[in-house]
Coordinates of C-alpha atoms and ligand atoms in Angstrom, one line a residue:
X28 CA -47.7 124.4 49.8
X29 CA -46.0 121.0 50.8
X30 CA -43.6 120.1 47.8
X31 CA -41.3 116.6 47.5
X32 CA -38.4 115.8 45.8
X33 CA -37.9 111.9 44.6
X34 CA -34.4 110.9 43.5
X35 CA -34.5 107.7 41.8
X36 CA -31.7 105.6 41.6
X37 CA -31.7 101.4 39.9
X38 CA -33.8 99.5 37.9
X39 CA -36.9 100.1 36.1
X40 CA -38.2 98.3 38.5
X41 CA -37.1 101.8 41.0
X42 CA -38.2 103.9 38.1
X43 CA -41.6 102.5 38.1
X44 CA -41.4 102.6 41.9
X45 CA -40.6 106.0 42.0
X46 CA -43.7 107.2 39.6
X47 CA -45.6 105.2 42.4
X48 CA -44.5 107.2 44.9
X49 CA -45.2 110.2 43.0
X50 CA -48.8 109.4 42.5
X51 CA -49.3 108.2 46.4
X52 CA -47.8 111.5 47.3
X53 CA -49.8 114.0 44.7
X54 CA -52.8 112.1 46.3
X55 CA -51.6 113.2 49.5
X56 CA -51.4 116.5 48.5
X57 CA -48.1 117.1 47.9
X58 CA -46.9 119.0 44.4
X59 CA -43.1 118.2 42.4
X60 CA -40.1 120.4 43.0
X61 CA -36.9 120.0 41.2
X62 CA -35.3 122.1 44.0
X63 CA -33.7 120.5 46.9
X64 CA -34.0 123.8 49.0
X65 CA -37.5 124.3 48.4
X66 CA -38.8 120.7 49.2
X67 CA -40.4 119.9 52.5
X68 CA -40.1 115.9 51.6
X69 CA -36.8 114.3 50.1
X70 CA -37.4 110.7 49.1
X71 CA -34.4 108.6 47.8
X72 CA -35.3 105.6 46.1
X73 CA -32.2 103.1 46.2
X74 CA -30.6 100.3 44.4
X75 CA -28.1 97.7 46.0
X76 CA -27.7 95.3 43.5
X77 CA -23.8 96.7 42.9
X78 CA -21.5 98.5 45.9
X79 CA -21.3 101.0 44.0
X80 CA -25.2 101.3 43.7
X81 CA -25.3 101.5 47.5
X82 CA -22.4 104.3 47.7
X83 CA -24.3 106.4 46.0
X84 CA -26.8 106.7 48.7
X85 CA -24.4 107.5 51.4
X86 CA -23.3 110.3 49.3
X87 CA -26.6 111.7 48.1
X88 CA -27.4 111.4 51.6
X89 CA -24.5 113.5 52.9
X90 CA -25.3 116.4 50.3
X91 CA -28.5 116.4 52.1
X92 CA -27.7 116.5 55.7
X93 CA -26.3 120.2 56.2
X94 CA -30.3 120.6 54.9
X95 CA -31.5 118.7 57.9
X96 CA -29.3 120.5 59.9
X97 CA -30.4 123.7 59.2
X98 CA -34.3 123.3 58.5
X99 CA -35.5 120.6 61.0
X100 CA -38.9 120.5 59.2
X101 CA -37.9 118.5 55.7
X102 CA -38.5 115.1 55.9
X103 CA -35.8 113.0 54.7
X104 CA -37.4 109.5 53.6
X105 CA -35.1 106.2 51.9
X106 CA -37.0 104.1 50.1
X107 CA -36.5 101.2 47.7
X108 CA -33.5 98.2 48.0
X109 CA -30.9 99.7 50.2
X110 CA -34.2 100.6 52.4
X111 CA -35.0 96.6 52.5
X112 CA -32.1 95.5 53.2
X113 CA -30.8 97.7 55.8
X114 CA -34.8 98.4 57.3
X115 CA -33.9 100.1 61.4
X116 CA -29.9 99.6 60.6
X117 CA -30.2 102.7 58.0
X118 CA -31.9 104.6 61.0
X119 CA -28.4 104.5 62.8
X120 CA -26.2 104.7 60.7
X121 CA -28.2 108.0 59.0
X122 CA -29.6 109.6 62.2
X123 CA -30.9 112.6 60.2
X124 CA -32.7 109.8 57.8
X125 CA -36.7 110.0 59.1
X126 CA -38.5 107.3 57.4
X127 CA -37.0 104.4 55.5
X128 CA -39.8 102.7 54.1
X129 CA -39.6 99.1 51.6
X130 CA -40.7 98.6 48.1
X131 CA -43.5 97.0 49.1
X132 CA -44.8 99.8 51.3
X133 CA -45.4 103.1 49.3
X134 CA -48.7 103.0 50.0
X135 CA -47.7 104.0 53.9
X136 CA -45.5 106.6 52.7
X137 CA -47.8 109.3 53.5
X138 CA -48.8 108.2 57.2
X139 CA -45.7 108.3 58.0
X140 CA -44.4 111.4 56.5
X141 CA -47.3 112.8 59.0
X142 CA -45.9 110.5 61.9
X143 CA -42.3 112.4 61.3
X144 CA -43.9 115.7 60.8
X145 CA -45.6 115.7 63.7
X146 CA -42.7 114.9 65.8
X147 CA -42.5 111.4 66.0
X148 CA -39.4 109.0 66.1
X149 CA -37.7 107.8 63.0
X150 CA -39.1 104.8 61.9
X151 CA -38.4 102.0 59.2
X152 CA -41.2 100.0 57.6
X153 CA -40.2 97.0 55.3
X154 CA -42.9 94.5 55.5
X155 CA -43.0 92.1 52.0
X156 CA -46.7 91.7 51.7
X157 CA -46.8 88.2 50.8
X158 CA -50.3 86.9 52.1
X159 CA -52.5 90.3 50.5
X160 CA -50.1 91.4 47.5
X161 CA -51.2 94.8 46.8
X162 CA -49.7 96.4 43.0
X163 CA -50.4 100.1 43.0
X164 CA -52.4 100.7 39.9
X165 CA -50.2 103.1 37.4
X166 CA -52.5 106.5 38.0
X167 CA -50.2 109.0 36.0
X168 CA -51.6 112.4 35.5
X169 CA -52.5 112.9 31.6
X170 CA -49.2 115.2 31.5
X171 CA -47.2 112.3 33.1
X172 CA -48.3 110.2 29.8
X173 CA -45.9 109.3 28.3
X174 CA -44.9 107.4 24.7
X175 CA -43.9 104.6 26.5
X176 CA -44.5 103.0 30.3
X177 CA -44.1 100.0 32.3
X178 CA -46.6 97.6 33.7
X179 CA -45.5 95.4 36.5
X180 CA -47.0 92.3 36.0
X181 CA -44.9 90.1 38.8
X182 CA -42.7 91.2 42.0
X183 CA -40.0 89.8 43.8
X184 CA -37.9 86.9 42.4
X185 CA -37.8 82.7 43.3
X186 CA -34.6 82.8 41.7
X187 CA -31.4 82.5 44.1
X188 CA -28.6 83.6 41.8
X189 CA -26.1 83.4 44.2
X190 CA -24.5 86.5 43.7
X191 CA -27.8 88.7 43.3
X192 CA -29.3 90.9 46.7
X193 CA -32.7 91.5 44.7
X194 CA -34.5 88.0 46.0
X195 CA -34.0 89.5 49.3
X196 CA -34.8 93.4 48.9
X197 CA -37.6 92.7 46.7
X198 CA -38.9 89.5 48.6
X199 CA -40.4 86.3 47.1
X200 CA -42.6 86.6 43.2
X201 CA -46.4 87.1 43.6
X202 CA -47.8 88.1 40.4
X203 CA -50.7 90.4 39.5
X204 CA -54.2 89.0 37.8
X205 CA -53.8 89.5 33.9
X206 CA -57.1 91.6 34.7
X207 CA -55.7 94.1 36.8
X208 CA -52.9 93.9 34.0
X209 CA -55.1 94.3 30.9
X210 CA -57.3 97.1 32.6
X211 CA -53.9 99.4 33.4
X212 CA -52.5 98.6 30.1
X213 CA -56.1 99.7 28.2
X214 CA -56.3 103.0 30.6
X215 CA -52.6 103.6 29.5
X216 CA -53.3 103.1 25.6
X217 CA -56.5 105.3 26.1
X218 CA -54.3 108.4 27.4
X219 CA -51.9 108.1 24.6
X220 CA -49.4 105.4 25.4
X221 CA -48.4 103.6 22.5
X222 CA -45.5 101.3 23.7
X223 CA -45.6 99.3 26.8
X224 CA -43.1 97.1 28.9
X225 CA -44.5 94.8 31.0
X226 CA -41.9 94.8 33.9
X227 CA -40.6 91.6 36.5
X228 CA -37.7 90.4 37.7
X229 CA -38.3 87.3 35.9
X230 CA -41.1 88.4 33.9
X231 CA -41.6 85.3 31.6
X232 CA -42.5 83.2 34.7
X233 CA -45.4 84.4 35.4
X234 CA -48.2 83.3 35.6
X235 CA -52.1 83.8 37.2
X236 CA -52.2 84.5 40.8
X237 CA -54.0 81.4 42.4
X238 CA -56.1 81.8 45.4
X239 CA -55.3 78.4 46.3
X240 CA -51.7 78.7 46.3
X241 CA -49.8 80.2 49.3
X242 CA -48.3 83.7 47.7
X243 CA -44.2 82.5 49.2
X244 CA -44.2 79.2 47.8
X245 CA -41.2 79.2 45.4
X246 CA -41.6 76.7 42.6
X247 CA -39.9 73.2 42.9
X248 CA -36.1 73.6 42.7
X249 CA -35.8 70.7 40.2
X250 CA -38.1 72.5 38.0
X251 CA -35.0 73.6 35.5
X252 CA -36.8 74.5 32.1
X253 CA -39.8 75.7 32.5
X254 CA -42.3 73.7 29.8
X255 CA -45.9 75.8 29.9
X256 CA -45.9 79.2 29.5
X257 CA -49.2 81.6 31.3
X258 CA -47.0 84.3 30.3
X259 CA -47.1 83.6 26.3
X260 CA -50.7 83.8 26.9
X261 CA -50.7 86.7 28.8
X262 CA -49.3 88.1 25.9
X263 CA -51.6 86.6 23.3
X264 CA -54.5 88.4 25.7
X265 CA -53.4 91.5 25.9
X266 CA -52.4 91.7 22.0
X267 CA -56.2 90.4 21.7
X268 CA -58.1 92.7 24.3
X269 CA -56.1 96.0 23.7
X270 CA -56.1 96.1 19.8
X271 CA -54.7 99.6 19.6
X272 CA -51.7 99.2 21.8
X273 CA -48.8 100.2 19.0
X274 CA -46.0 98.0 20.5
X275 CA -45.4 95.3 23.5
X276 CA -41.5 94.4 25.3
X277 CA -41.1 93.3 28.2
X278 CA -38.1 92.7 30.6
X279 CA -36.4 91.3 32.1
X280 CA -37.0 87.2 30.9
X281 CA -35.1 84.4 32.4
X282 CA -33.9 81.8 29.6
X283 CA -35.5 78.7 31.9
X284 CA -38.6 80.4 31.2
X285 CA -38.3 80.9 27.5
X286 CA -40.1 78.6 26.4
X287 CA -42.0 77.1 22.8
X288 CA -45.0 78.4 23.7
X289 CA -43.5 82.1 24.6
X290 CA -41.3 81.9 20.9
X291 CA -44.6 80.8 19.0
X292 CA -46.0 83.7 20.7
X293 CA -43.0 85.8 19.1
X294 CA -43.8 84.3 16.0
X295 CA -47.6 85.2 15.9
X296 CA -47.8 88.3 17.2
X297 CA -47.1 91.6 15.3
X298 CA -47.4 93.8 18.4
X299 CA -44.4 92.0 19.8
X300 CA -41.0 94.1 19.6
X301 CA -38.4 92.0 17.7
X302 CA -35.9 92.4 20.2
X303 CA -35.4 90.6 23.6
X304 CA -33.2 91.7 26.5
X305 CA -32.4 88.0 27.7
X306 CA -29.5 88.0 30.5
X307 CA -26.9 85.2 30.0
X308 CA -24.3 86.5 33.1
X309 CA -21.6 84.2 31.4
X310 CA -20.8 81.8 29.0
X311 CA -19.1 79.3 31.2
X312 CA -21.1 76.1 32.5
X313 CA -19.1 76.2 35.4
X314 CA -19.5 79.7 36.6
X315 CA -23.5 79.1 35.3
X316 CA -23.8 76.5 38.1
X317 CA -21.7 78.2 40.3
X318 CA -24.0 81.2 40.0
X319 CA -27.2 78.9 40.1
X320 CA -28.8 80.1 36.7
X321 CA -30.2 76.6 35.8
X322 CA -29.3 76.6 32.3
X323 CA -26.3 76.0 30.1
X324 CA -24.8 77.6 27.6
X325 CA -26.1 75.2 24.8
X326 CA -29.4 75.4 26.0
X327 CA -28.8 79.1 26.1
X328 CA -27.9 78.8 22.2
X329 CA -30.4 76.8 21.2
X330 CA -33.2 78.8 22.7
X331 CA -32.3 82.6 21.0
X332 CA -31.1 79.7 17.3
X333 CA -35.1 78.6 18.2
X334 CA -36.4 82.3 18.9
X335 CA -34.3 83.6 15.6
X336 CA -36.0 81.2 13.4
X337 CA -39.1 82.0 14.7
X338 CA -39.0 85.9 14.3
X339 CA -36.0 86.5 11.3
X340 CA -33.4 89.5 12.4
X341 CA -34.4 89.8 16.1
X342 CA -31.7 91.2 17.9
X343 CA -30.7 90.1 21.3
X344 CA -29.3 92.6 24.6
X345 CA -28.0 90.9 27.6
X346 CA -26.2 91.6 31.1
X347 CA -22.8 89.7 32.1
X348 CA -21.0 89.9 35.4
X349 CA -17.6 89.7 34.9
X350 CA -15.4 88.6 37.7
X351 CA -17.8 86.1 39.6
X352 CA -15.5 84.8 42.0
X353 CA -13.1 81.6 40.3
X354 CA -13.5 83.0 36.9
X355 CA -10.4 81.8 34.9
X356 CA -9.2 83.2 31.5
X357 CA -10.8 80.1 30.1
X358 CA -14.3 80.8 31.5
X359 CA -14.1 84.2 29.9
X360 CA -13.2 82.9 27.0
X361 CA -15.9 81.4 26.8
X362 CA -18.0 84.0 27.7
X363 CA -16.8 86.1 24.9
X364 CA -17.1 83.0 22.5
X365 CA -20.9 83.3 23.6
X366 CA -21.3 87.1 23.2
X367 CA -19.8 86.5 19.5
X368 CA -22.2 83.8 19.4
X369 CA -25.0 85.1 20.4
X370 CA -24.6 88.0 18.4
X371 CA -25.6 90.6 21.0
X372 CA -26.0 94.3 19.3
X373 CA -25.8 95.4 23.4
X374 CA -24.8 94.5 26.6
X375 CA -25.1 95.7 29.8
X376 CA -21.6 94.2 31.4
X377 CA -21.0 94.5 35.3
X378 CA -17.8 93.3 37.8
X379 CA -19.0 90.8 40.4
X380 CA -19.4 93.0 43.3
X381 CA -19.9 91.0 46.7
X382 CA -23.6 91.3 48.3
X383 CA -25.0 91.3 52.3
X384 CA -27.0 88.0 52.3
X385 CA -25.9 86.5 49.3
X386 CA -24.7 82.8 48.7
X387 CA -21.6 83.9 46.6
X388 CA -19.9 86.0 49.9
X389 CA -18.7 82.8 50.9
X390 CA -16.8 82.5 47.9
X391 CA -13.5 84.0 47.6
X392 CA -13.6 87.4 45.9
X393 CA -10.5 86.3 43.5
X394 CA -10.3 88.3 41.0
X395 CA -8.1 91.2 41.1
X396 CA -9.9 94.1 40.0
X397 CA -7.7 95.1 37.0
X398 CA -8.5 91.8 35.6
X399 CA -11.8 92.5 36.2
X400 CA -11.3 95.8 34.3
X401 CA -9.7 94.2 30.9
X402 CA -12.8 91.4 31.3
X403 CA -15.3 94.3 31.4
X404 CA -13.2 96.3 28.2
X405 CA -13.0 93.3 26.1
X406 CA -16.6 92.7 26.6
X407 CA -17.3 96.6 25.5
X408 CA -15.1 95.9 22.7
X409 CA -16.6 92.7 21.3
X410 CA -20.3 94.3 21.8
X411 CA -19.3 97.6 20.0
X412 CA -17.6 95.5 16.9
X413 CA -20.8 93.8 16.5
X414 CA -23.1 96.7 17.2
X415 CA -21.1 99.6 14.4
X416 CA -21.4 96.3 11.3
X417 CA -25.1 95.8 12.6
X418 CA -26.0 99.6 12.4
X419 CA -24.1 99.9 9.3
X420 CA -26.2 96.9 7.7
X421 CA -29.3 99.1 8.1
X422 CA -28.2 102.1 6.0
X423 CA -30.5 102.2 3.3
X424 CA -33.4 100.6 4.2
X425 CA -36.9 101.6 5.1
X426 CA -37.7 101.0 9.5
X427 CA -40.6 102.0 11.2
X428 CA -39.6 104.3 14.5
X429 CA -41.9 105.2 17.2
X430 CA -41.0 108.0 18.1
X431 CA -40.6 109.3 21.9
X432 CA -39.6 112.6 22.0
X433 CA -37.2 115.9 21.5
X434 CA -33.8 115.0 20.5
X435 CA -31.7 115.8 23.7
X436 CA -28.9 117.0 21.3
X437 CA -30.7 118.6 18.2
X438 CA -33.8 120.9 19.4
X439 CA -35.1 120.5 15.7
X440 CA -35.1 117.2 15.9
X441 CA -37.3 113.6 17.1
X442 CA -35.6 110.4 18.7
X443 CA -37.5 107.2 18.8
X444 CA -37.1 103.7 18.9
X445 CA -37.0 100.4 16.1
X446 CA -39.4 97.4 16.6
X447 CA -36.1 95.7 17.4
X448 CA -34.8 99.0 19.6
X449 CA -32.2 100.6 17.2
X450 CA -32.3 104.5 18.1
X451 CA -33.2 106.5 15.4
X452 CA -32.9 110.0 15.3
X453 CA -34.8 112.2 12.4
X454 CA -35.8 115.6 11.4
X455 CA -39.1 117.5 12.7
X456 CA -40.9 117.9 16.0
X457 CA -44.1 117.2 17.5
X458 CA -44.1 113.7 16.2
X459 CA -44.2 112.2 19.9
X460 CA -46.1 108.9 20.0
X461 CA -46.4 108.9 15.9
X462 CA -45.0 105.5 13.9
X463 CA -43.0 107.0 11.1
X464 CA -41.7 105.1 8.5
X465 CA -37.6 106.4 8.0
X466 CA -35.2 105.6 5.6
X467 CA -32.0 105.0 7.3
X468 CA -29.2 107.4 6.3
X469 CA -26.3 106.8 8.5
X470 CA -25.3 104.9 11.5
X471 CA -23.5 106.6 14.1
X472 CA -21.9 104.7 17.2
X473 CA -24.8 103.5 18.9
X474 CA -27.9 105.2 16.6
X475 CA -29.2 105.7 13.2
X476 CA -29.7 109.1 11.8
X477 CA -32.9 109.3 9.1
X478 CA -35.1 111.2 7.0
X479 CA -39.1 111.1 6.8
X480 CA -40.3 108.6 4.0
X481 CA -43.7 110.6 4.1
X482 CA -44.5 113.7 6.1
X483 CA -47.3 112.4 7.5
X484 CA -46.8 109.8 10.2
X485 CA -48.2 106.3 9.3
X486 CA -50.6 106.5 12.4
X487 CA -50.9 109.1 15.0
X488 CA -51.7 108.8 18.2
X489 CA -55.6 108.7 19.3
X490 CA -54.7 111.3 22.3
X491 CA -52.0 113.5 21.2
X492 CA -50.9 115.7 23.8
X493 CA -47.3 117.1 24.6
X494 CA -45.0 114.9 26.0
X495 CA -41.6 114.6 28.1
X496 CA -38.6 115.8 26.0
X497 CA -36.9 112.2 26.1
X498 CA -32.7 111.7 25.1
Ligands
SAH660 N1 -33.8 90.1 37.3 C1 -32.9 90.5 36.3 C2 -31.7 91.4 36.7 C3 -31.6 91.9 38.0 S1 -30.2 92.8 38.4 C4 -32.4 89.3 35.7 O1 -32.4 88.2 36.3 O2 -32.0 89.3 34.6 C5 -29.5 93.4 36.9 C6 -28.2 92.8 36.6 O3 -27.2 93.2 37.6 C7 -28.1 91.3 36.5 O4 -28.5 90.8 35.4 C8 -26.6 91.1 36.7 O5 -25.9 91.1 35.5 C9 -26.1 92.3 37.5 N2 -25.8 91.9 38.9 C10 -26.6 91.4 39.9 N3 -25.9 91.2 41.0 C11 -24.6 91.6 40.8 C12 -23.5 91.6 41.6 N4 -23.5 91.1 42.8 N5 -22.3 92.0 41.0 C13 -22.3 92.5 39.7 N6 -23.4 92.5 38.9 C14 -24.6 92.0 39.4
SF4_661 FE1 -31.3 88.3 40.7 FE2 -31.2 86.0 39.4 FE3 -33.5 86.9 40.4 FE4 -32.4 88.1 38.3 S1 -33.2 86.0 38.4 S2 -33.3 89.1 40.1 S3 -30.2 87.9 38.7 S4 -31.8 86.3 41.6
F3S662 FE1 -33.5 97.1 40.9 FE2 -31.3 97.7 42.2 FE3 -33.4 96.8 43.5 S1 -31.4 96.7 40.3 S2 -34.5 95.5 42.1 S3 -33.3 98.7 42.4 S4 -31.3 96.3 43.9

């Protein structure tokens, strides 16, 4: 019996990866183990977009070499960014590592599992496949349905953030046919998903892959705001074509590519989630340019003003790097101006950390790092006063919660999620993929707790079937 481990580490985009892997591998023969010691095949999918992200590696990997040590016949595989980026230079600096395969390469994974089995050399494959881009169509088993999945619609990234790694571990965008897209979101919806996230680096570029045009091709660097939007009708197509889908996101957008035509789309379509994660990074024109996002922080404002009228009480996430190299107290003043601004109810806060390949190494690393540390708690602090009033606000009223699974705390009880992704916790199991309609009780720190407006669910789902217990 030949049985693999995958530890996932990163983005969605890894997580997604990862079930990928799992699928190539179960094809392949291979069966899940949750027991290091009892798995012939350890796979470690990385993440570099932080240091810290890339430490983690090199100490997962040393928990796993004594293994190698004593049983020379598990395979020890890295995949995903670190994998990219370091390609043959992983192979040295981890001799016991025996495959170290790209993102863009799962599809290989089991040849050359075979290749180390059999004896052969360690070996690193990280070839972008720019002129045949293949996506590896989502084939979950029906007890790997879950509520909720992700569809990549778009890899890679055009943009060249200059402190970001991911343009060059995950290679330039090529994006999948809305075909392809619609077909794995209506297999999906027919096996009981009711929530999907369609998943890109910079989702709301895309757009249909032309045969004409040369897949690496980046889009004209003057091009700043983005005025048509393929990916508003992508979204009006699959709302169309896959009627019983229960709820669309998608993540992550770029604000250059929010554009009217996406927020009419907001607007007209109920299937949309009323929530947007839209990354801002900072609130300071001058670190904005000198991180090369292309937009300011008024256009900023006046696209989520724009995307508030158009959908009333949409709430807004974002990610901010804190510390970007020349960031004075007034820059972060102004960041936190923005984050009060913007009203974020969460945000995902980071300290610049300084990446191989990246434009921004050139720049000074200047800010000590318990500055950084205060930046980072004020922005926690600003977020959390918002996030407690916000919760509180909805105390009383009536919300309609999807819900994904088990309570990870309470046995007896169901989490799920808000059309505009407030956490809501109620009483009662076996509800997975059900739309319940809750009246709001209490707001803790970062949920809601509520009780069942009607026992029975306002829709259930066509396929029920046991699911993941989810947190
Ligand atoms: N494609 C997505 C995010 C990719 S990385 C986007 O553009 O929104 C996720 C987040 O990590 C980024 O939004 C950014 O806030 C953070 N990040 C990326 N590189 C970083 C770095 N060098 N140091 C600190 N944070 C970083
Ligand atoms: Fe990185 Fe910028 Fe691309 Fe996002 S848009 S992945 S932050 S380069
Ligand atoms: Fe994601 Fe980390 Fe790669 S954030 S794209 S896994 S560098």
């Amino acid at each position: 019996m030949k049985r693999y481990l995958v530890q996932t580490m990163g983005c969605q985009m890894n997580v997604h990866d990862s079930r990928r892997i799992e699928e190539v591998l179960s094809a392949d023969g291979w069966l899940p183990t949750d027991e290091p010691a009892l798995a012939q095949l350890i796979v470690f999918n990385t993440c570099s977009v932080r240091e810290k992200a890339e430490h983690k590696l090199m100490s997962a990997l040393g928990t796993v070499r004594g293994f190698k040590e004593e049983r020379r016949d598990v395979v020890i595989a890295v995949a995903g960014c670190v994998a990219q980026q370091e390609g043959e230079r992983l192979l040295q600096k981890a001799r016991f590592v025996d495959v170290v395969i790209g993102p863009d390469n799962i599809s290989e994974l089991p040849a050359l599992i075979a290749h180390a089995q059999g004896g052969g050399a360690p070996v690193a494959r990280t070839v972008f496949d720019v002129h045949a881009p293949a996506f590896l169509e989502a084939t979950p088993a029906p007890s790997k349905l879950e509520v909720t999945a992700f569809v990549t619609v778009m890899k890679g990234c055009d943009e060249r953030c200059t402190y970001c790694v991911v343009p060059y571990t995950r290679g330039p965008e090529r994006y999948r046919s809305s075909d392809a897209i619609i077909h794995e979101i209506r297999g999906m919806v027919e096996g009981g998903v009711r929530e999907v996230t369609l998943l890109g680096q910079t989702v709301n570029s895309w757009h249909e892959p032309n045969a004409d045009e040369p897949a690496d091709e980046a889009p004209p660097w003057s091009e700043r705001l983005a005025r048509t939007s393929q990916f508003a009708a992508l979204l009006r197509r699959i709302a169309v074509e896959v009627p019983e889908l229960g709820r669309l996101r998608y993540t992550s957008p770029h604000p250059r590519h929010l554009t009217d035509e996406l927020i009419e789309a907001h607007a007209d379509l109920d299937v949309l989630a009323r929530h947007v994660h839209l990354p801002v990074q900072s609130g300071s024109n001058r670190l904005l340019k000198r991180m090369l996002r292309r937009y300011t922080r008024e256009l900023y404002l006046e696209r989520i003003a724009r995307l508030r009228d158009a959908v009333p009480g949409l709430t807004l996430s974002t990610d901010l790097i804190v510390g970007f190299p020349g960031e004075t107290d007034e820059d972060f003043a102004q960041t936190l101006e923005l984050v009060r601004e913007a009203g974020f109810v969460a945000a995902f806060a980071f300290k610049y950390s300084p990446r191989p390949n990246t434009p921004s190494l050139k720049l000074e690393d200047d800010v000590p790092e318990a500055v950084k540390a205060a930046r980072l708690q004020a922005v926690f602090d600003v977020v959390a006063a918002q996030q407690r009033p916000h919760l509180e606000s909805l105390v009383g009223t009536t919300q309609r919660v999807l819900v994904e699974g088990i309570s990870r705390t309470d046995p007896k009880r169901s989490t799920g999620r808000t059309a505009r992704n407030e956490i809501v916790h109620v009483d009662g199991v076996d509800l997975e993929g059900a739309f319940l309609d809750v009246v709001i009780e209490r707001a803790n720190e970062h949920s809601l707790m509520g009780r069942r407006l009607s026992e029975a669910p306002v829709e259930r789902p066509r396929f029920p079937h046991r699911l993941k217990v989810v947190g």
